[in-house]
Amino acid sequence: DGGITQSPKYLFRKEGQNVTLSCEQNLNHDAMYWYRQDPGQGLRLIYYSQIVNDFQKGDIAEGYSVSREKKESFPLTVTSAQKNPTAFYLCASSTLTPRGQETQYFGPGTRLLVL
Amino acid sequence: AQSVTQLDSQVPVFEEAPVELRCNYSSSVSVYLFWYVQYPNQGLQLLLKYLSGSTLVESINGFEAEFNKSQTSFHLRKPSVHISDTAEYFCAVSGGSNYKLTFGKGTLLTVNP
């Protein structure tokens, strides 16, 4: 089955700890994205990557870091600098089209909670 | 810059009633419009999209949306809802060359028996 997997489903972070959320896709998509979802806020873009070894900041990148060493994988690290990390994190992927027509496909999400 | 406004944060309806979820957008370039649905504790699923051509687009489960350029709207409608349609619905817009998808804040549709 083609799709996007995210792990773990739930993640607990202690004060001052960095945690890494996994995102893998086998859709052969070039682009991958990380969003943060808070109740009543919709989805906000954290980082995105259009090609291996390259990525760009989204609207709320502070306190987060990413890497894109393989086409299939786009892990997100929530650092200790992110003071309010409790949220639902969604990974997505898409092909790339010349005029932004691509459809983004989403993983099942990871819920991050602070202890 | 692009923005999306979903005019209702919550819409309660009775089963078999019609429903309209409203979405307005602003953009300085040609737009592509999407509706996604999210069931509790799950990711987003694409419901339907407008890229070009006919301004009325339909999904396989009875939803439809109409792109209205003059009113900058992309409202989602269903003539008769089911309990299973209870979910949060997100309108989104993309366009231009920056590959960014801008989401509205979502509308929670609750279908009551």
PDB file of N, CA, C and O in Angstrom, chain A residues 12-90:
ATOM      1  N   PHE A  12       5.580  11.809  24.353  1.00  0.00           N
ATOM      2  CA  PHE A  12       5.625  12.630  25.558  1.00  0.00           C
ATOM      3  C   PHE A  12       6.995  13.266  25.671  1.00  0.00           C
ATOM      4  O   PHE A  12       8.011  12.594  25.516  1.00  0.00           O
ATOM      5  N   ARG A  13       7.029  14.532  25.972  1.00  0.00           N
ATOM      6  CA  ARG A  13       8.292  15.258  26.084  1.00  0.00           C
ATOM      7  C   ARG A  13       8.448  15.811  27.486  1.00  0.00           C
ATOM      8  O   ARG A  13       7.500  16.376  28.046  1.00  0.00           O
ATOM      9  N   LYS A  14       9.639  15.633  28.025  1.00  0.00           N
ATOM     10  CA  LYS A  14       9.957  16.212  29.312  1.00  0.00           C
ATOM     11  C   LYS A  14      10.553  17.598  29.094  1.00  0.00           C
ATOM     12  O   LYS A  14      11.062  17.904  28.011  1.00  0.00           O
ATOM     13  N   GLU A  15      10.547  18.380  30.126  1.00  0.00           N
ATOM     14  CA  GLU A  15      11.104  19.735  30.081  1.00  0.00           C
ATOM     15  C   GLU A  15      12.549  19.693  29.610  1.00  0.00           C
ATOM     16  O   GLU A  15      13.349  18.870  30.075  1.00  0.00           O
ATOM     17  N   GLY A  16      12.906  20.543  28.639  1.00  0.00           N
ATOM     18  CA  GLY A  16      14.292  20.643  28.184  1.00  0.00           C
ATOM     19  C   GLY A  16      14.742  19.539  27.253  1.00  0.00           C
ATOM     20  O   GLY A  16      15.912  19.469  26.884  1.00  0.00           O
ATOM     21  N   GLN A  17      13.832  18.697  26.837  1.00  0.00           N
ATOM     22  CA  GLN A  17      14.188  17.534  26.015  1.00  0.00           C
ATOM     23  C   GLN A  17      13.898  17.815  24.539  1.00  0.00           C
ATOM     24  O   GLN A  17      12.901  18.462  24.215  1.00  0.00           O
ATOM     25  N   ASN A  18      14.775  17.343  23.660  1.00  0.00           N
ATOM     26  CA  ASN A  18      14.478  17.338  22.231  1.00  0.00           C
ATOM     27  C   ASN A  18      13.789  16.018  21.873  1.00  0.00           C
ATOM     28  O   ASN A  18      14.174  14.965  22.394  1.00  0.00           O
ATOM     29  N   VAL A  19      12.806  16.075  21.014  1.00  0.00           N
ATOM     30  CA  VAL A  19      12.155  14.849  20.544  1.00  0.00           C
ATOM     31  C   VAL A  19      12.051  14.902  19.030  1.00  0.00           C
ATOM     32  O   VAL A  19      11.922  15.978  18.443  1.00  0.00           O
ATOM     33  N   THR A  20      12.072  13.708  18.408  1.00  0.00           N
ATOM     34  CA  THR A  20      12.021  13.630  16.948  1.00  0.00           C
ATOM     35  C   THR A  20      10.808  12.838  16.503  1.00  0.00           C
ATOM     36  O   THR A  20      10.562  11.734  16.993  1.00  0.00           O
ATOM     37  N   LEU A  21      10.051  13.430  15.575  1.00  0.00           N
ATOM     38  CA  LEU A  21       8.885  12.794  14.991  1.00  0.00           C
ATOM     39  C   LEU A  21       9.268  12.259  13.623  1.00  0.00           C
ATOM     40  O   LEU A  21       9.904  12.954  12.824  1.00  0.00           O
ATOM     41  N   SER A  22       8.836  11.042  13.352  1.00  0.00           N
ATOM     42  CA  SER A  22       9.199  10.387  12.099  1.00  0.00           C
ATOM     43  C   SER A  22       8.101  10.555  11.062  1.00  0.00           C
ATOM     44  O   SER A  22       6.911  10.524  11.389  1.00  0.00           O
ATOM     45  N   CYS A  23       8.504  10.731   9.801  1.00  0.00           N
ATOM     46  CA  CYS A  23       7.574  10.761   8.680  1.00  0.00           C
ATOM     47  C   CYS A  23       8.229  10.065   7.489  1.00  0.00           C
ATOM     48  O   CYS A  23       9.329  10.443   7.072  1.00  0.00           O
ATOM     49  N   GLU A  24       7.555   9.056   6.961  1.00  0.00           N
ATOM     50  CA  GLU A  24       8.058   8.297   5.820  1.00  0.00           C
ATOM     51  C   GLU A  24       6.950   8.201   4.767  1.00  0.00           C
ATOM     52  O   GLU A  24       5.790   7.998   5.112  1.00  0.00           O
ATOM     53  N   GLN A  25       7.336   8.320   3.496  1.00  0.00           N
ATOM     54  CA  GLN A  25       6.356   8.154   2.420  1.00  0.00           C
ATOM     55  C   GLN A  25       6.933   7.248   1.332  1.00  0.00           C
ATOM     56  O   GLN A  25       8.127   7.299   1.049  1.00  0.00           O
ATOM     57  N   ASN A  26       6.043   6.432   0.756  1.00  0.00           N
ATOM     58  CA  ASN A  26       6.463   5.556  -0.359  1.00  0.00           C
ATOM     59  C   ASN A  26       5.672   5.886  -1.615  1.00  0.00           C
ATOM     60  O   ASN A  26       5.411   5.004  -2.440  1.00  0.00           O
ATOM     61  N   LEU A  27       5.300   7.160  -1.743  1.00  0.00           N
ATOM     62  CA  LEU A  27       4.531   7.626  -2.895  1.00  0.00           C
ATOM     63  C   LEU A  27       5.431   8.194  -3.989  1.00  0.00           C
ATOM     64  O   LEU A  27       4.927   8.661  -5.009  1.00  0.00           O
ATOM     65  N   ASN A  28       6.735   8.181  -3.752  1.00  0.00           N
ATOM     66  CA  ASN A  28       7.709   8.750  -4.683  1.00  0.00           C
ATOM     67  C   ASN A  28       7.476  10.252  -4.909  1.00  0.00           C
ATOM     68  O   ASN A  28       7.727  10.777  -5.995  1.00  0.00           O
ATOM     69  N   HIS A  29       6.981  10.918  -3.866  1.00  0.00           N
ATOM     70  CA  HIS A  29       6.749  12.358  -3.961  1.00  0.00           C
ATOM     71  C   HIS A  29       8.044  13.131  -3.712  1.00  0.00           C
ATOM     72  O   HIS A  29       8.838  12.770  -2.849  1.00  0.00           O
ATOM     73  N   ASP A  30       8.196  14.228  -4.455  1.00  0.00           N
ATOM     74  CA  ASP A  30       9.386  15.055  -4.265  1.00  0.00           C
ATOM     75  C   ASP A  30       9.283  15.951  -3.034  1.00  0.00           C
ATOM     76  O   ASP A  30      10.253  16.206  -2.356  1.00  0.00           O
ATOM     77  N   ALA A  31       8.092  16.461  -2.766  1.00  0.00           N
ATOM     78  CA  ALA A  31       7.927  17.454  -1.709  1.00  0.00           C
ATOM     79  C   ALA A  31       7.336  16.846  -0.452  1.00  0.00           C
ATOM     80  O   ALA A  31       6.477  15.966  -0.513  1.00  0.00           O
ATOM     81  N   MET A  32       7.805  17.336   0.692  1.00  0.00           N
ATOM     82  CA  MET A  32       7.265  16.920   1.972  1.00  0.00           C
ATOM     83  C   MET A  32       7.101  18.135   2.863  1.00  0.00           C
ATOM     84  O   MET A  32       7.816  19.137   2.706  1.00  0.00           O
ATOM     85  N   TYR A  33       6.151  18.042   3.798  1.00  0.00           N
ATOM     86  CA  TYR A  33       5.748  19.197   4.605  1.00  0.00           C
ATOM     87  C   TYR A  33       5.484  18.758   6.044  1.00  0.00           C
ATOM     88  O   TYR A  33       5.034  17.634   6.289  1.00  0.00           O
ATOM     89  N   TRP A  34       5.701  19.676   6.972  1.00  0.00           N
ATOM     90  CA  TRP A  34       5.288  19.486   8.360  1.00  0.00           C
ATOM     91  C   TRP A  34       4.369  20.622   8.772  1.00  0.00           C
ATOM     92  O   TRP A  34       4.679  21.803   8.556  1.00  0.00           O
ATOM     93  N   TYR A  35       3.228  20.229   9.379  1.00  0.00           N
ATOM     94  CA  TYR A  35       2.262  21.191   9.886  1.00  0.00           C
ATOM     95  C   TYR A  35       2.039  20.956  11.379  1.00  0.00           C
ATOM     96  O   TYR A  35       2.133  19.837  11.865  1.00  0.00           O
ATOM     97  N   ARG A  36       1.670  22.024  12.037  1.00  0.00           N
ATOM     98  CA  ARG A  36       1.236  21.942  13.426  1.00  0.00           C
ATOM     99  C   ARG A  36      -0.237  22.311  13.472  1.00  0.00           C
ATOM    100  O   ARG A  36      -0.670  23.291  12.828  1.00  0.00           O
ATOM    101  N   GLN A  37      -1.038  21.525  14.236  1.00  0.00           N
ATOM    102  CA  GLN A  37      -2.469  21.795  14.360  1.00  0.00           C
ATOM    103  C   GLN A  37      -2.815  22.015  15.824  1.00  0.00           C
ATOM    104  O   GLN A  37      -2.530  21.161  16.670  1.00  0.00           O
ATOM    105  N   ASP A  38      -3.383  23.156  16.111  1.00  0.00           N
ATOM    106  CA  ASP A  38      -3.895  23.469  17.445  1.00  0.00           C
ATOM    107  C   ASP A  38      -5.402  23.679  17.332  1.00  0.00           C
ATOM    108  O   ASP A  38      -5.888  24.159  16.304  1.00  0.00           O
ATOM    109  N   PRO A  39      -6.150  23.359  18.370  1.00  0.00           N
ATOM    110  CA  PRO A  39      -7.619  23.495  18.310  1.00  0.00           C
ATOM    111  C   PRO A  39      -8.030  24.897  17.885  1.00  0.00           C
ATOM    112  O   PRO A  39      -7.580  25.890  18.461  1.00  0.00           O
ATOM    113  N   GLY A  40      -8.902  24.985  16.891  1.00  0.00           N
ATOM    114  CA  GLY A  40      -9.426  26.273  16.445  1.00  0.00           C
ATOM    115  C   GLY A  40      -8.453  27.116  15.647  1.00  0.00           C
ATOM    116  O   GLY A  40      -8.765  28.250  15.283  1.00  0.00           O
ATOM    117  N   GLN A  41      -7.261  26.566  15.347  1.00  0.00           N
ATOM    118  CA  GLN A  41      -6.234  27.349  14.643  1.00  0.00           C
ATOM    119  C   GLN A  41      -5.981  26.873  13.224  1.00  0.00           C
ATOM    120  O   GLN A  41      -5.200  27.478  12.496  1.00  0.00           O
ATOM    121  N   GLY A  42      -6.592  25.796  12.816  1.00  0.00           N
ATOM    122  CA  GLY A  42      -6.269  25.261  11.501  1.00  0.00           C
ATOM    123  C   GLY A  42      -4.884  24.644  11.495  1.00  0.00           C
ATOM    124  O   GLY A  42      -4.352  24.260  12.540  1.00  0.00           O
ATOM    125  N   LEU A  43      -4.284  24.557  10.316  1.00  0.00           N
ATOM    126  CA  LEU A  43      -2.942  23.989  10.175  1.00  0.00           C
ATOM    127  C   LEU A  43      -1.963  25.108   9.841  1.00  0.00           C
ATOM    128  O   LEU A  43      -2.237  25.949   8.987  1.00  0.00           O
ATOM    129  N   ARG A  44      -0.818  25.086  10.508  1.00  0.00           N
ATOM    130  CA  ARG A  44       0.223  26.069  10.232  1.00  0.00           C
ATOM    131  C   ARG A  44       1.493  25.349   9.792  1.00  0.00           C
ATOM    132  O   ARG A  44       1.907  24.379  10.417  1.00  0.00           O
ATOM    133  N   LEU A  45       2.111  25.872   8.741  1.00  0.00           N
ATOM    134  CA  LEU A  45       3.266  25.224   8.125  1.00  0.00           C
ATOM    135  C   LEU A  45       4.531  25.491   8.943  1.00  0.00           C
ATOM    136  O   LEU A  45       4.860  26.643   9.225  1.00  0.00           O
ATOM    137  N   ILE A  46       5.251  24.412   9.275  1.00  0.00           N
ATOM    138  CA  ILE A  46       6.480  24.540  10.052  1.00  0.00           C
ATOM    139  C   ILE A  46       7.689  24.576   9.115  1.00  0.00           C
ATOM    140  O   ILE A  46       8.489  25.513   9.138  1.00  0.00           O
ATOM    141  N   TYR A  47       7.857  23.536   8.309  1.00  0.00           N
ATOM    142  CA  TYR A  47       8.942  23.428   7.338  1.00  0.00           C
ATOM    143  C   TYR A  47       8.428  22.675   6.117  1.00  0.00           C
ATOM    144  O   TYR A  47       7.490  21.900   6.210  1.00  0.00           O
ATOM    145  N   TYR A  48       9.084  22.897   4.977  1.00  0.00           N
ATOM    146  CA  TYR A  48       8.814  22.079   3.818  1.00  0.00           C
ATOM    147  C   TYR A  48      10.095  21.856   3.025  1.00  0.00           C
ATOM    148  O   TYR A  48      11.061  22.618   3.142  1.00  0.00           O
ATOM    149  N   SER A  49      10.066  20.793   2.240  1.00  0.00           N
ATOM    150  CA  SER A  49      11.236  20.406   1.458  1.00  0.00           C
ATOM    151  C   SER A  49      10.770  19.980   0.074  1.00  0.00           C
ATOM    152  O   SER A  49       9.838  19.191  -0.059  1.00  0.00           O
ATOM    153  N   GLN A  50      11.427  20.509  -0.942  1.00  0.00           N
ATOM    154  CA  GLN A  50      11.063  20.165  -2.316  1.00  0.00           C
ATOM    155  C   GLN A  50      12.052  19.205  -2.947  1.00  0.00           C
ATOM    156  O   GLN A  50      11.778  18.642  -4.011  1.00  0.00           O
ATOM    157  N   ILE A  51      13.189  19.007  -2.293  1.00  0.00           N
ATOM    158  CA  ILE A  51      14.214  18.149  -2.864  1.00  0.00           C
ATOM    159  C   ILE A  51      15.124  17.667  -1.742  1.00  0.00           C
ATOM    160  O   ILE A  51      15.246  18.339  -0.694  1.00  0.00           O
ATOM    161  N   VAL A  52      15.758  16.537  -1.958  1.00  0.00           N
ATOM    162  CA  VAL A  52      16.660  15.995  -0.943  1.00  0.00           C
ATOM    163  C   VAL A  52      17.751  17.007  -0.623  1.00  0.00           C
ATOM    164  O   VAL A  52      18.252  17.716  -1.500  1.00  0.00           O
ATOM    165  N   ASN A  53      18.088  17.075   0.656  1.00  0.00           N
ATOM    166  CA  ASN A  53      19.146  17.951   1.178  1.00  0.00           C
ATOM    167  C   ASN A  53      18.819  19.434   1.072  1.00  0.00           C
ATOM    168  O   ASN A  53      19.729  20.279   1.132  1.00  0.00           O
ATOM    169  N   ASP A  54      17.558  19.757   0.924  1.00  0.00           N
ATOM    170  CA  ASP A  54      17.146  21.168   0.893  1.00  0.00           C
ATOM    171  C   ASP A  54      15.795  21.306   1.573  1.00  0.00           C
ATOM    172  O   ASP A  54      14.922  20.442   1.407  1.00  0.00           O
ATOM    173  N   PHE A  55      15.608  22.379   2.351  1.00  0.00           N
ATOM    174  CA  PHE A  55      14.326  22.612   2.994  1.00  0.00           C
ATOM    175  C   PHE A  55      14.203  24.105   3.298  1.00  0.00           C
ATOM    176  O   PHE A  55      15.202  24.832   3.348  1.00  0.00           O
ATOM    177  N   GLN A  56      12.962  24.536   3.495  1.00  0.00           N
ATOM    178  CA  GLN A  56      12.684  25.952   3.751  1.00  0.00           C
ATOM    179  C   GLN A  56      11.811  26.096   4.984  1.00  0.00           C
ATOM    180  O   GLN A  56      10.976  25.236   5.278  1.00  0.00           O
ATOM    181  N   LYS A  57      11.978  27.209   5.678  1.00  0.00           N
ATOM    182  CA  LYS A  57      11.128  27.511   6.818  1.00  0.00           C
ATOM    183  C   LYS A  57       9.728  27.869   6.362  1.00  0.00           C
ATOM    184  O   LYS A  57       9.545  28.533   5.336  1.00  0.00           O
ATOM    185  N   GLY A  58       8.765  27.431   7.149  1.00  0.00           N
ATOM    186  CA  GLY A  58       7.393  27.840   6.936  1.00  0.00           C
ATOM    187  C   GLY A  58       7.055  29.028   7.810  1.00  0.00           C
ATOM    188  O   GLY A  58       7.909  29.849   8.123  1.00  0.00           O
ATOM    189  N   ASP A  59       5.815  29.088   8.258  1.00  0.00           N
ATOM    190  CA  ASP A  59       5.353  30.249   9.009  1.00  0.00           C
ATOM    191  C   ASP A  59       5.730  30.223  10.490  1.00  0.00           C
ATOM    192  O   ASP A  59       5.777  31.267  11.136  1.00  0.00           O
ATOM    193  N   ILE A  60       5.995  29.017  11.033  1.00  0.00           N
ATOM    194  CA  ILE A  60       6.259  28.922  12.479  1.00  0.00           C
ATOM    195  C   ILE A  60       7.446  27.995  12.747  1.00  0.00           C
ATOM    196  O   ILE A  60       7.367  27.064  13.531  1.00  0.00           O
ATOM    197  N   ALA A  61       8.588  28.248  12.131  1.00  0.00           N
ATOM    198  CA  ALA A  61       9.747  27.343  12.204  1.00  0.00           C
ATOM    199  C   ALA A  61      10.524  27.451  13.523  1.00  0.00           C
ATOM    200  O   ALA A  61      11.306  26.546  13.850  1.00  0.00           O
ATOM    201  N   GLU A  62      10.369  28.508  14.272  1.00  0.00           N
ATOM    202  CA  GLU A  62      11.173  28.694  15.481  1.00  0.00           C
ATOM    203  C   GLU A  62      10.948  27.569  16.480  1.00  0.00           C
ATOM    204  O   GLU A  62       9.816  27.233  16.828  1.00  0.00           O
ATOM    205  N   GLY A  63      12.067  26.966  16.956  1.00  0.00           N
ATOM    206  CA  GLY A  63      11.971  25.881  17.921  1.00  0.00           C
ATOM    207  C   GLY A  63      11.885  24.505  17.288  1.00  0.00           C
ATOM    208  O   GLY A  63      11.755  23.510  18.002  1.00  0.00           O
ATOM    209  N   TYR A  64      11.955  24.453  15.972  1.00  0.00           N
ATOM    210  CA  TYR A  64      11.892  23.189  15.234  1.00  0.00           C
ATOM    211  C   TYR A  64      13.091  23.062  14.308  1.00  0.00           C
ATOM    212  O   TYR A  64      13.667  24.058  13.892  1.00  0.00           O
ATOM    213  N   SER A  65      13.452  21.816  13.975  1.00  0.00           N
ATOM    214  CA  SER A  65      14.460  21.584  12.953  1.00  0.00           C
ATOM    215  C   SER A  65      14.084  20.344  12.160  1.00  0.00           C
ATOM    216  O   SER A  65      13.333  19.486  12.639  1.00  0.00           O
ATOM    217  N   VAL A  66      14.578  20.260  10.919  1.00  0.00           N
ATOM    218  CA  VAL A  66      14.275  19.128  10.042  1.00  0.00           C
ATOM    219  C   VAL A  66      15.533  18.715   9.297  1.00  0.00           C
ATOM    220  O   VAL A  66      16.541  19.421   9.287  1.00  0.00           O
ATOM    221  N   SER A  67      15.448  17.553   8.664  1.00  0.00           N
ATOM    222  CA  SER A  67      16.482  17.099   7.733  1.00  0.00           C
ATOM    223  C   SER A  67      15.791  16.367   6.602  1.00  0.00           C
ATOM    224  O   SER A  67      14.672  15.875   6.745  1.00  0.00           O
ATOM    225  N   ARG A  68      16.467  16.301   5.456  1.00  0.00           N
ATOM    226  CA  ARG A  68      15.920  15.561   4.307  1.00  0.00           C
ATOM    227  C   ARG A  68      17.086  14.866   3.609  1.00  0.00           C
ATOM    228  O   ARG A  68      17.553  15.264   2.560  1.00  0.00           O
ATOM    229  N   GLU A  69      17.534  13.789   4.235  1.00  0.00           N
ATOM    230  CA  GLU A  69      18.667  13.032   3.696  1.00  0.00           C
ATOM    231  C   GLU A  69      18.233  12.007   2.653  1.00  0.00           C
ATOM    232  O   GLU A  69      19.040  11.559   1.837  1.00  0.00           O
ATOM    233  N   LYS A  70      16.976  11.604   2.710  1.00  0.00           N
ATOM    234  CA  LYS A  70      16.425  10.649   1.740  1.00  0.00           C
ATOM    235  C   LYS A  70      15.105  11.185   1.224  1.00  0.00           C
ATOM    236  O   LYS A  70      14.383  11.876   1.948  1.00  0.00           O
ATOM    237  N   LYS A  71      14.765  10.828   0.014  1.00  0.00           N
ATOM    238  CA  LYS A  71      13.518  11.305  -0.582  1.00  0.00           C
ATOM    239  C   LYS A  71      12.316  10.851   0.234  1.00  0.00           C
ATOM    240  O   LYS A  71      11.318  11.546   0.343  1.00  0.00           O
ATOM    241  N   GLU A  72      12.414   9.657   0.830  1.00  0.00           N
ATOM    242  CA  GLU A  72      11.263   9.059   1.496  1.00  0.00           C
ATOM    243  C   GLU A  72      11.034   9.585   2.903  1.00  0.00           C
ATOM    244  O   GLU A  72       9.992   9.337   3.491  1.00  0.00           O
ATOM    245  N   SER A  73      12.015  10.265   3.482  1.00  0.00           N
ATOM    246  CA  SER A  73      11.975  10.550   4.909  1.00  0.00           C
ATOM    247  C   SER A  73      12.165  12.034   5.209  1.00  0.00           C
ATOM    248  O   SER A  73      13.022  12.692   4.603  1.00  0.00           O
ATOM    249  N   PHE A  74      11.408  12.552   6.172  1.00  0.00           N
ATOM    250  CA  PHE A  74      11.474  13.983   6.523  1.00  0.00           C
ATOM    251  C   PHE A  74      11.207  14.122   8.028  1.00  0.00           C
ATOM    252  O   PHE A  74      10.143  14.569   8.445  1.00  0.00           O
ATOM    253  N   PRO A  75      12.156  13.749   8.871  1.00  0.00           N
ATOM    254  CA  PRO A  75      11.927  13.819  10.321  1.00  0.00           C
ATOM    255  C   PRO A  75      11.924  15.253  10.850  1.00  0.00           C
ATOM    256  O   PRO A  75      12.657  16.107  10.353  1.00  0.00           O
ATOM    257  N   LEU A  76      11.106  15.462  11.860  1.00  0.00           N
ATOM    258  CA  LEU A  76      10.976  16.775  12.516  1.00  0.00           C
ATOM    259  C   LEU A  76      11.453  16.658  13.958  1.00  0.00           C
ATOM    260  O   LEU A  76      10.994  15.777  14.688  1.00  0.00           O
ATOM    261  N   THR A  77      12.362  17.521  14.358  1.00  0.00           N
ATOM    262  CA  THR A  77      12.804  17.578  15.746  1.00  0.00           C
ATOM    263  C   THR A  77      12.202  18.792  16.432  1.00  0.00           C
ATOM    264  O   THR A  77      12.316  19.915  15.920  1.00  0.00           O
ATOM    265  N   VAL A  78      11.546  18.524  17.543  1.00  0.00           N
ATOM    266  CA  VAL A  78      11.009  19.605  18.374  1.00  0.00           C
ATOM    267  C   VAL A  78      12.049  19.872  19.447  1.00  0.00           C
ATOM    268  O   VAL A  78      12.318  18.999  20.293  1.00  0.00           O
ATOM    269  N   THR A  79      12.672  21.013  19.420  1.00  0.00           N
ATOM    270  CA  THR A  79      13.771  21.297  20.341  1.00  0.00           C
ATOM    271  C   THR A  79      13.258  21.904  21.644  1.00  0.00           C
ATOM    272  O   THR A  79      12.091  22.308  21.754  1.00  0.00           O
ATOM    273  N   SER A  80      14.164  22.003  22.595  1.00  0.00           N
ATOM    274  CA  SER A  80      13.804  22.581  23.889  1.00  0.00           C
ATOM    275  C   SER A  80      13.480  24.074  23.764  1.00  0.00           C
ATOM    276  O   SER A  80      12.887  24.659  24.672  1.00  0.00           O
ATOM    277  N   ALA A  81      13.851  24.678  22.646  1.00  0.00           N
ATOM    278  CA  ALA A  81      13.545  26.086  22.420  1.00  0.00           C
ATOM    279  C   ALA A  81      12.072  26.327  22.101  1.00  0.00           C
ATOM    280  O   ALA A  81      11.597  27.461  22.172  1.00  0.00           O
ATOM    281  N   GLN A  82      11.364  25.258  21.753  1.00  0.00           N
ATOM    282  CA  GLN A  82       9.925  25.385  21.475  1.00  0.00           C
ATOM    283  C   GLN A  82       9.200  25.322  22.814  1.00  0.00           C
ATOM    284  O   GLN A  82       9.063  24.254  23.409  1.00  0.00           O
ATOM    285  N   LYS A  83       8.706  26.459  23.275  1.00  0.00           N
ATOM    286  CA  LYS A  83       8.161  26.559  24.633  1.00  0.00           C
ATOM    287  C   LYS A  83       6.748  26.034  24.777  1.00  0.00           C
ATOM    288  O   LYS A  83       6.285  25.783  25.888  1.00  0.00           O
ATOM    289  N   ASN A  84       6.047  25.893  23.685  1.00  0.00           N
ATOM    290  CA  ASN A  84       4.667  25.402  23.736  1.00  0.00           C
ATOM    291  C   ASN A  84       4.484  24.300  22.701  1.00  0.00           C
ATOM    292  O   ASN A  84       3.785  24.495  21.702  1.00  0.00           O
ATOM    293  N   PRO A  85       5.077  23.134  22.903  1.00  0.00           N
ATOM    294  CA  PRO A  85       5.087  22.124  21.859  1.00  0.00           C
ATOM    295  C   PRO A  85       3.847  21.245  21.809  1.00  0.00           C
ATOM    296  O   PRO A  85       3.682  20.488  20.856  1.00  0.00           O
ATOM    297  N   THR A  86       2.975  21.323  22.789  1.00  0.00           N
ATOM    298  CA  THR A  86       1.802  20.453  22.818  1.00  0.00           C
ATOM    299  C   THR A  86       0.905  20.762  21.634  1.00  0.00           C
ATOM    300  O   THR A  86       0.379  21.868  21.506  1.00  0.00           O
ATOM    301  N   ALA A  87       0.727  19.790  20.747  1.00  0.00           N
ATOM    302  CA  ALA A  87      -0.055  19.987  19.524  1.00  0.00           C
ATOM    303  C   ALA A  87      -0.147  18.655  18.789  1.00  0.00           C
ATOM    304  O   ALA A  87       0.471  17.664  19.172  1.00  0.00           O
ATOM    305  N   PHE A  88      -0.907  18.666  17.720  1.00  0.00           N
ATOM    306  CA  PHE A  88      -1.020  17.536  16.807  1.00  0.00           C
ATOM    307  C   PHE A  88      -0.176  17.883  15.590  1.00  0.00           C
ATOM    308  O   PHE A  88      -0.359  18.946  14.984  1.00  0.00           O
ATOM    309  N   TYR A  89       0.777  17.011  15.242  1.00  0.00           N
ATOM    310  CA  TYR A  89       1.703  17.294  14.151  1.00  0.00           C
ATOM    311  C   TYR A  89       1.372  16.410  12.960  1.00  0.00           C
ATOM    312  O   TYR A  89       1.274  15.186  13.078  1.00  0.00           O
ATOM    313  N   LEU A  90       1.244  17.043  11.808  1.00  0.00           N
ATOM    314  CA  LEU A  90       0.864  16.351  10.591  1.00  0.00           C
ATOM    315  C   LEU A  90       1.942  16.500   9.537  1.00  0.00           C
ATOM    316  O   LEU A  90       2.438  17.593   9.285  1.00  0.00           O
TER     317      LEU A  90
END
